């Protein structure tokens, strides 16, 4: 089983930037992609986290949530088993716990943002954006 560890969260003012990292270890071939999800504090715990971005290991194919397009960039270093999320022009509504997740996801882009599709999750890193 793959282990995922997030880092890089913190507190910034609106308009600022943060870079999150997801380090994978263990059976890193367990899945074809890594995604970032956000769980907003005001969202009930029983509600699934929101998909932010995904990257496919084979060819760097990416998808983004509409709310972050043009502001966030997901990238990977396959030699280091690491996936980063560069976040710029941050807004207060970007605040939340950010998780990375891995799994076997359909490349057609229709289901990547569903948290139920992923089998491996990290413990998350907190991002707080103040206005």
Tab-separated table of N, CA and C in Angstrom:
chain	number	residue	atom	x	y	z
A	1	UNK	N	0.839	-1.186	0.000
A	1	UNK	CA	0.000	0.000	0.000
A	1	UNK	C	0.877	1.241	0.000
A	2	UNK	N	0.446	2.265	-0.704
A	2	UNK	CA	1.223	3.489	-0.783
A	2	UNK	C	0.897	4.390	0.402
A	3	UNK	N	1.923	5.056	0.898
A	3	UNK	CA	1.734	6.057	1.951
A	3	UNK	C	1.935	7.441	1.340
A	4	UNK	N	1.052	8.359	1.670
A	4	UNK	CA	1.106	9.721	1.145
A	4	UNK	C	1.253	10.700	2.304
A	5	UNK	N	2.191	11.627	2.163
A	5	UNK	CA	2.427	12.624	3.209
A	5	UNK	C	2.440	14.008	2.578
A	6	UNK	N	1.530	14.873	3.044
A	6	UNK	CA	1.449	16.234	2.544
A	6	UNK	C	2.284	17.180	3.400
A	7	UNK	N	2.752	18.251	2.764
A	7	UNK	CA	3.475	19.298	3.483
A	7	UNK	C	3.294	20.612	2.735
A	8	UNK	N	3.647	21.704	3.394
A	8	UNK	CA	3.651	23.003	2.737
A	8	UNK	C	2.487	23.909	3.053
A	9	UNK	N	1.540	23.436	3.857
A	9	UNK	CA	0.413	24.292	4.203
A	9	UNK	C	0.844	25.436	5.109
A	10	UNK	N	-0.061	26.372	5.307
A	10	UNK	CA	0.228	27.509	6.169
A	10	UNK	C	-0.844	28.565	6.050
A	11	UNK	N	-0.541	29.743	6.576
A	11	UNK	CA	-1.469	30.868	6.553
A	11	UNK	C	-0.894	31.985	5.693
A	12	UNK	N	-1.708	32.494	4.792
A	12	UNK	CA	-1.294	33.590	3.917
A	12	UNK	C	-2.441	34.565	3.765
A	13	UNK	N	-2.122	35.749	3.292
A	13	UNK	CA	-3.161	36.724	2.989
A	13	UNK	C	-3.660	36.499	1.562
A	14	UNK	N	-4.849	36.976	1.304
A	14	UNK	CA	-5.410	36.870	-0.037
A	14	UNK	C	-4.455	37.483	-1.057
A	15	UNK	N	-4.324	36.800	-2.176
A	15	UNK	CA	-3.393	37.223	-3.210
A	15	UNK	C	-2.030	36.574	-3.105
A	16	UNK	N	-1.778	35.909	-1.992
A	16	UNK	CA	-0.500	35.261	-1.783
A	16	UNK	C	-0.405	33.904	-2.442
A	17	UNK	N	0.714	33.224	-2.186
A	17	UNK	CA	0.986	31.923	-2.819
A	17	UNK	C	1.461	30.914	-1.783
A	18	UNK	N	1.190	29.669	-2.094
A	18	UNK	CA	1.705	28.547	-1.304
A	18	UNK	C	2.017	27.409	-2.252
A	19	UNK	N	2.952	26.570	-1.846
A	19	UNK	CA	3.274	25.378	-2.622
A	19	UNK	C	3.139	24.170	-1.718
A	20	UNK	N	2.240	23.291	-2.071
A	20	UNK	CA	2.033	22.060	-1.326
A	20	UNK	C	2.787	20.921	-2.002
A	21	UNK	N	3.261	19.981	-1.192
A	21	UNK	CA	3.938	18.804	-1.725
A	21	UNK	C	3.299	17.546	-1.177
A	22	UNK	N	3.277	16.517	-2.008
A	22	UNK	CA	2.772	15.210	-1.612
A	22	UNK	C	3.869	14.198	-1.918
A	23	UNK	N	4.412	13.577	-0.863
A	23	UNK	CA	5.468	12.585	-1.030
A	23	UNK	C	4.873	11.189	-0.887
A	24	UNK	N	5.181	10.332	-1.848
A	24	UNK	CA	4.645	8.971	-1.850
A	24	UNK	C	5.741	7.971	-1.531
A	25	UNK	N	5.399	6.978	-0.752
A	25	UNK	CA	6.343	5.898	-0.449
A	25	UNK	C	5.572	4.581	-0.379
A	26	UNK	N	6.313	3.498	-0.330
A	26	UNK	CA	5.664	2.205	-0.307
A	26	UNK	C	5.417	1.718	-1.716
A	27	UNK	N	4.282	1.079	-1.943
A	27	UNK	CA	3.930	0.526	-3.243
A	27	UNK	C	3.402	1.644	-4.126
A	28	UNK	N	4.318	2.447	-4.678
A	28	UNK	CA	3.928	3.641	-5.403
A	28	UNK	C	3.305	3.340	-6.757
A	29	UNK	N	3.287	2.084	-7.166
A	29	UNK	CA	2.630	1.749	-8.430
A	29	UNK	C	1.145	1.476	-8.232
A	30	UNK	N	0.655	1.658	-7.025
A	30	UNK	CA	-0.749	1.404	-6.727
A	30	UNK	C	-1.593	2.590	-7.159
A	31	UNK	N	-1.792	2.738	-8.432
A	31	UNK	CA	-2.579	3.844	-8.955
A	31	UNK	C	-1.907	4.445	-10.169
A	32	UNK	N	-2.705	5.172	-10.968
A	32	UNK	CA	-2.159	5.795	-12.173
A	32	UNK	C	-2.137	7.313	-12.085
A	33	UNK	N	-2.508	7.840	-10.912
A	33	UNK	CA	-2.623	9.293	-10.795
A	33	UNK	C	-2.579	9.709	-9.334
A	34	UNK	N	-2.319	11.002	-9.151
A	34	UNK	CA	-2.381	11.619	-7.828
A	34	UNK	C	-3.206	12.887	-7.948
A	35	UNK	N	-4.073	13.100	-6.991
A	35	UNK	CA	-4.932	14.282	-7.005
A	35	UNK	C	-4.844	15.018	-5.676
A	36	UNK	N	-5.210	16.287	-5.724
A	36	UNK	CA	-5.352	17.101	-4.517
A	36	UNK	C	-6.832	17.382	-4.296
A	37	UNK	N	-7.230	17.280	-3.038
A	37	UNK	CA	-8.599	17.573	-2.627
A	37	UNK	C	-8.589	18.604	-1.503
A	38	UNK	N	-9.689	19.324	-1.381
A	38	UNK	CA	-9.840	20.308	-0.315
A	38	UNK	C	-11.119	20.023	0.461
A	39	UNK	N	-10.956	20.038	1.780
A	39	UNK	CA	-12.112	19.918	2.675
A	39	UNK	C	-12.234	21.227	3.427
A	40	UNK	N	-13.225	22.026	3.056
A	40	UNK	CA	-13.424	23.304	3.727
A	40	UNK	C	-13.925	23.078	5.143
A	41	UNK	N	-13.554	23.969	6.042
A	41	UNK	CA	-13.906	23.810	7.451
A	41	UNK	C	-15.408	23.813	7.672
A	42	UNK	N	-16.124	24.608	6.871
A	42	UNK	CA	-17.564	24.726	7.072
A	42	UNK	C	-18.358	23.600	6.433
A	43	UNK	N	-17.648	22.736	5.725
A	43	UNK	CA	-18.329	21.629	5.062
A	43	UNK	C	-18.474	20.475	6.052
A	44	UNK	N	-19.640	19.898	6.156
A	44	UNK	CA	-19.826	18.773	7.076
A	44	UNK	C	-18.830	17.654	6.805
A	45	UNK	N	-18.334	17.044	7.873
A	45	UNK	CA	-17.307	16.010	7.740
A	45	UNK	C	-17.781	14.837	6.899
A	46	UNK	N	-19.120	14.606	6.912
A	46	UNK	CA	-19.612	13.451	6.165
A	46	UNK	C	-19.686	13.720	4.665
A	47	UNK	N	-19.503	14.969	4.281
A	47	UNK	CA	-19.489	15.310	2.865
A	47	UNK	C	-18.080	15.140	2.321
A	48	UNK	N	-17.990	14.596	1.144
A	48	UNK	CA	-16.685	14.322	0.552
A	48	UNK	C	-15.944	15.612	0.236
A	49	UNK	N	-14.640	15.521	0.263
A	49	UNK	CA	-13.801	16.650	-0.091
A	49	UNK	C	-13.970	16.991	-1.577
A	50	UNK	N	-13.615	18.204	-1.933
A	50	UNK	CA	-13.728	18.683	-3.312
A	50	UNK	C	-12.427	18.475	-4.062
A	51	UNK	N	-12.525	17.938	-5.275
A	51	UNK	CA	-11.343	17.757	-6.097
A	51	UNK	C	-10.799	19.096	-6.565
A	52	UNK	N	-9.493	19.271	-6.460
A	52	UNK	CA	-8.837	20.517	-6.861
A	52	UNK	C	-8.081	20.324	-8.171
A	53	UNK	N	-7.267	19.271	-8.238
A	53	UNK	CA	-6.471	19.009	-9.443
A	53	UNK	C	-5.980	17.571	-9.414
A	54	UNK	N	-5.688	17.053	-10.592
A	54	UNK	CA	-5.159	15.698	-10.721
A	54	UNK	C	-4.082	15.679	-11.785
A	55	UNK	N	-3.115	14.783	-11.612
A	55	UNK	CA	-2.095	14.577	-12.624
A	55	UNK	C	-1.896	13.076	-12.811
A	56	UNK	N	-1.822	12.666	-14.058
A	56	UNK	CA	-1.616	11.267	-14.393
A	56	UNK	C	-0.127	10.997	-14.582
A	57	UNK	N	0.338	9.917	-13.974
A	57	UNK	CA	1.765	9.627	-13.936
A	57	UNK	C	2.364	9.391	-15.309
A	58	UNK	N	1.568	8.775	-16.189
A	58	UNK	CA	2.133	8.332	-17.459
A	58	UNK	C	2.598	9.484	-18.340
A	59	UNK	N	1.794	10.567	-18.406
A	59	UNK	CA	2.078	11.595	-19.400
A	59	UNK	C	1.775	13.016	-18.949
A	60	UNK	N	1.634	13.216	-17.630
A	60	UNK	CA	1.390	14.556	-17.083
A	60	UNK	C	0.033	15.133	-17.498
A	61	UNK	N	-0.897	14.311	-17.935
A	61	UNK	CA	-2.249	14.804	-18.202
A	61	UNK	C	-2.815	15.379	-16.904
A	62	UNK	N	-3.426	16.557	-16.993
A	62	UNK	CA	-3.959	17.204	-15.801
A	62	UNK	C	-5.403	17.653	-16.003
A	63	UNK	N	-6.119	17.727	-14.905
A	63	UNK	CA	-7.441	18.337	-14.871
A	63	UNK	C	-7.500	19.213	-13.621
A	64	UNK	N	-8.303	20.282	-13.733
A	64	UNK	CA	-8.445	21.209	-12.616
A	64	UNK	C	-9.921	21.508	-12.365
A	65	UNK	N	-10.214	21.816	-11.119
A	65	UNK	CA	-11.530	22.351	-10.800
A	65	UNK	C	-11.637	23.741	-11.423
A	66	UNK	N	-12.827	24.107	-11.877
A	66	UNK	CA	-13.013	25.408	-12.519
A	66	UNK	C	-12.580	26.551	-11.606
A	67	UNK	N	-12.772	26.392	-10.318
A	67	UNK	CA	-12.495	27.474	-9.372
A	67	UNK	C	-11.007	27.778	-9.234
A	68	UNK	N	-10.143	26.869	-9.691
A	68	UNK	CA	-8.705	27.091	-9.518
A	68	UNK	C	-7.954	27.205	-10.839
A	69	UNK	N	-8.640	27.047	-11.944
A	69	UNK	CA	-7.973	27.121	-13.249
A	69	UNK	C	-7.308	28.480	-13.418
A	70	UNK	N	-6.067	28.445	-13.879
A	70	UNK	CA	-5.320	29.668	-14.084
A	70	UNK	C	-4.602	30.163	-12.844
A	71	UNK	N	-4.913	29.584	-11.697
A	71	UNK	CA	-4.271	30.009	-10.445
A	71	UNK	C	-3.425	28.894	-9.824
A	72	UNK	N	-3.862	27.659	-9.965
A	72	UNK	CA	-3.144	26.522	-9.389
A	72	UNK	C	-2.493	25.716	-10.496
A	73	UNK	N	-1.339	25.131	-10.171
A	73	UNK	CA	-0.648	24.253	-11.113
A	73	UNK	C	-0.191	23.001	-10.387
A	74	UNK	N	-0.567	21.856	-10.919
A	74	UNK	CA	-0.132	20.587	-10.351
A	74	UNK	C	1.012	20.053	-11.200
A	75	UNK	N	2.030	19.497	-10.545
A	75	UNK	CA	3.183	18.965	-11.260
A	75	UNK	C	3.723	17.759	-10.509
A	76	UNK	N	4.573	17.001	-11.171
A	76	UNK	CA	5.107	15.809	-10.524
A	76	UNK	C	6.574	15.608	-10.861
A	77	UNK	N	7.265	14.958	-9.948
A	77	UNK	CA	8.629	14.503	-10.175
A	77	UNK	C	8.588	12.995	-9.916
A	78	UNK	N	8.491	12.238	-11.003
A	78	UNK	CA	8.305	10.798	-10.855
A	78	UNK	C	9.544	10.134	-10.268
A	79	UNK	N	10.712	10.747	-10.442
A	79	UNK	CA	11.933	10.149	-9.904
A	79	UNK	C	11.956	10.252	-8.381
A	80	UNK	N	11.241	11.247	-7.852
A	80	UNK	CA	11.201	11.454	-6.412
A	80	UNK	C	9.854	11.050	-5.810
A	81	UNK	N	8.956	10.523	-6.649
A	81	UNK	CA	7.611	10.157	-6.177
A	81	UNK	C	6.956	11.312	-5.444
A	82	UNK	N	6.970	12.471	-6.081
A	82	UNK	CA	6.455	13.675	-5.447
A	82	UNK	C	5.533	14.419	-6.394
A	83	UNK	N	4.435	14.898	-5.847
A	83	UNK	CA	3.490	15.713	-6.612
A	83	UNK	C	3.281	17.027	-5.875
A	84	UNK	N	3.459	18.125	-6.571
A	84	UNK	CA	3.309	19.451	-5.978
A	84	UNK	C	2.053	20.142	-6.486
A	85	UNK	N	1.556	21.047	-5.677
A	85	UNK	CA	0.453	21.920	-6.072
A	85	UNK	C	0.880	23.356	-5.786
A	86	UNK	N	1.180	24.091	-6.848
A	86	UNK	CA	1.530	25.501	-6.717
A	86	UNK	C	0.249	26.317	-6.753
A	87	UNK	N	0.017	27.075	-5.694
A	87	UNK	CA	-1.212	27.850	-5.574
A	87	UNK	C	-0.865	29.327	-5.551
A	88	UNK	N	-1.417	30.080	-6.473
A	88	UNK	CA	-1.178	31.516	-6.547
A	88	UNK	C	-2.511	32.255	-6.507
A	89	UNK	N	-2.422	33.572	-6.308
A	89	UNK	CA	-3.624	34.412	-6.239
A	89	UNK	C	-4.665	33.787	-5.327
A	90	UNK	N	-4.226	33.393	-4.156
A	90	UNK	CA	-5.100	32.680	-3.238
A	90	UNK	C	-6.240	33.559	-2.755
A	91	UNK	N	-7.389	32.911	-2.543
A	91	UNK	CA	-8.591	33.578	-2.075
A	91	UNK	C	-9.028	32.939	-0.755
A	92	UNK	N	-9.774	33.669	0.058
A	92	UNK	CA	-10.245	33.076	1.318
A	92	UNK	C	-11.003	31.765	1.113
A	93	UNK	N	-11.728	31.658	0.016
A	93	UNK	CA	-12.487	30.429	-0.241
A	93	UNK	C	-11.596	29.237	-0.614
A	94	UNK	N	-10.292	29.474	-0.791
A	94	UNK	CA	-9.361	28.371	-1.006
A	94	UNK	C	-8.956	27.702	0.310
A	95	UNK	N	-9.348	28.288	1.403
A	95	UNK	CA	-8.967	27.752	2.713
A	95	UNK	C	-9.556	26.370	2.947
A	96	UNK	N	-8.825	25.565	3.705
A	96	UNK	CA	-9.313	24.246	4.038
A	96	UNK	C	-8.170	23.293	4.276
A	97	UNK	N	-8.526	22.049	4.554
A	97	UNK	CA	-7.528	20.994	4.692
A	97	UNK	C	-7.318	20.391	3.315
A	98	UNK	N	-6.077	20.359	2.886
A	98	UNK	CA	-5.746	19.817	1.575
A	98	UNK	C	-5.167	18.415	1.729
A	99	UNK	N	-5.727	17.502	0.967
A	99	UNK	CA	-5.296	16.122	0.991
A	99	UNK	C	-4.798	15.712	-0.387
A	100	UNK	N	-3.785	14.868	-0.419
A	100	UNK	CA	-3.460	14.225	-1.676
A	100	UNK	C	-3.964	12.785	-1.627
A	101	UNK	N	-4.305	12.282	-2.785
A	101	UNK	CA	-4.891	10.958	-2.892
A	101	UNK	C	-4.411	10.300	-4.171
A	102	UNK	N	-4.331	8.989	-4.149
A	102	UNK	CA	-3.935	8.259	-5.347
A	102	UNK	C	-4.912	7.129	-5.617
A	103	UNK	N	-4.967	6.722	-6.870
A	103	UNK	CA	-5.861	5.645	-7.256
A	103	UNK	C	-5.803	5.432	-8.747
A	104	UNK	N	-6.637	4.510	-9.200
A	104	UNK	CA	-6.763	4.251	-10.639
A	104	UNK	C	-7.985	5.040	-11.136
A	105	UNK	N	-7.718	6.092	-11.885
A	105	UNK	CA	-8.748	7.036	-12.291
A	105	UNK	C	-8.896	7.024	-13.811
A	106	UNK	N	-10.136	7.079	-14.272
A	106	UNK	CA	-10.392	7.144	-15.701
A	106	UNK	C	-9.833	8.428	-16.286
A	107	UNK	N	-9.105	8.304	-17.365
A	107	UNK	CA	-8.446	9.454	-17.968
A	107	UNK	C	-9.389	10.384	-18.722
A	108	UNK	N	-10.661	10.033	-18.813
A	108	UNK	CA	-11.583	10.867	-19.585
A	108	UNK	C	-12.002	12.130	-18.845
A	109	UNK	N	-11.587	12.278	-17.620
A	109	UNK	CA	-11.839	13.516	-16.904
A	109	UNK	C	-13.192	13.627	-16.251
A	110	UNK	N	-14.020	12.582	-16.330
A	110	UNK	CA	-15.393	12.689	-15.835
A	110	UNK	C	-15.529	12.353	-14.361
A	111	UNK	N	-14.610	11.562	-13.802
A	111	UNK	CA	-14.794	11.111	-12.423
A	111	UNK	C	-13.649	11.474	-11.499
A	112	UNK	N	-12.667	12.208	-11.995
A	112	UNK	CA	-11.467	12.426	-11.194
A	112	UNK	C	-11.746	13.199	-9.919
A	113	UNK	N	-12.765	14.037	-9.918
A	113	UNK	CA	-13.007	14.888	-8.755
A	113	UNK	C	-13.863	14.216	-7.676
A	114	UNK	N	-14.220	12.972	-7.887
A	114	UNK	CA	-14.990	12.245	-6.877
A	114	UNK	C	-14.041	11.562	-5.906
A	115	UNK	N	-14.146	11.943	-4.644
A	115	UNK	CA	-13.247	11.394	-3.628
A	115	UNK	C	-13.399	9.879	-3.491
A	116	UNK	N	-14.561	9.366	-3.861
A	116	UNK	CA	-14.827	7.943	-3.680
A	116	UNK	C	-14.030	7.067	-4.646
A	117	UNK	N	-13.426	7.708	-5.656
A	117	UNK	CA	-12.657	6.959	-6.653
A	117	UNK	C	-11.257	6.604	-6.167
A	118	UNK	N	-10.815	7.172	-5.053
A	118	UNK	CA	-9.424	7.049	-4.635
A	118	UNK	C	-9.277	6.087	-3.464
A	119	UNK	N	-8.198	5.323	-3.499
A	119	UNK	CA	-8.000	4.291	-2.493
A	119	UNK	C	-6.966	4.651	-1.439
A	120	UNK	N	-6.109	5.610	-1.734
A	120	UNK	CA	-5.047	5.979	-0.793
A	120	UNK	C	-5.105	7.467	-0.505
A	121	UNK	N	-5.010	7.825	0.757
A	121	UNK	CA	-5.107	9.221	1.180
A	121	UNK	C	-4.024	9.559	2.184
A	122	UNK	N	-3.554	10.823	2.108
A	122	UNK	CA	-2.691	11.340	3.140
A	122	UNK	C	-3.517	11.893	4.288
A	123	UNK	N	-2.826	12.453	5.283
A	123	UNK	CA	-3.532	12.976	6.460
A	123	UNK	C	-3.869	14.453	6.332
A	124	UNK	N	-3.339	15.116	5.310
A	124	UNK	CA	-3.731	16.483	5.025
A	124	UNK	C	-2.790	17.531	5.568
A	125	UNK	N	-2.882	18.718	4.971
A	125	UNK	CA	-2.145	19.887	5.429
A	125	UNK	C	-3.078	21.080	5.346
A	126	UNK	N	-3.056	21.929	6.366
A	126	UNK	CA	-4.025	23.024	6.480
A	126	UNK	C	-3.566	24.250	5.705
A	127	UNK	N	-4.489	24.830	4.964
A	127	UNK	CA	-4.252	26.093	4.255
A	127	UNK	C	-5.292	27.102	4.737
A	128	UNK	N	-4.824	28.253	5.179
A	128	UNK	CA	-5.718	29.315	5.634
A	128	UNK	C	-5.378	30.594	4.890
A	129	UNK	N	-6.366	31.147	4.209
A	129	UNK	CA	-6.193	32.382	3.459
A	129	UNK	C	-7.064	33.448	4.092
A	130	UNK	N	-6.444	34.508	4.547
A	130	UNK	CA	-7.187	35.573	5.205
A	130	UNK	C	-7.406	36.745	4.248
A	131	UNK	N	-8.519	37.425	4.450
A	131	UNK	CA	-8.862	38.543	3.550
A	131	UNK	C	-8.256	39.842	4.027
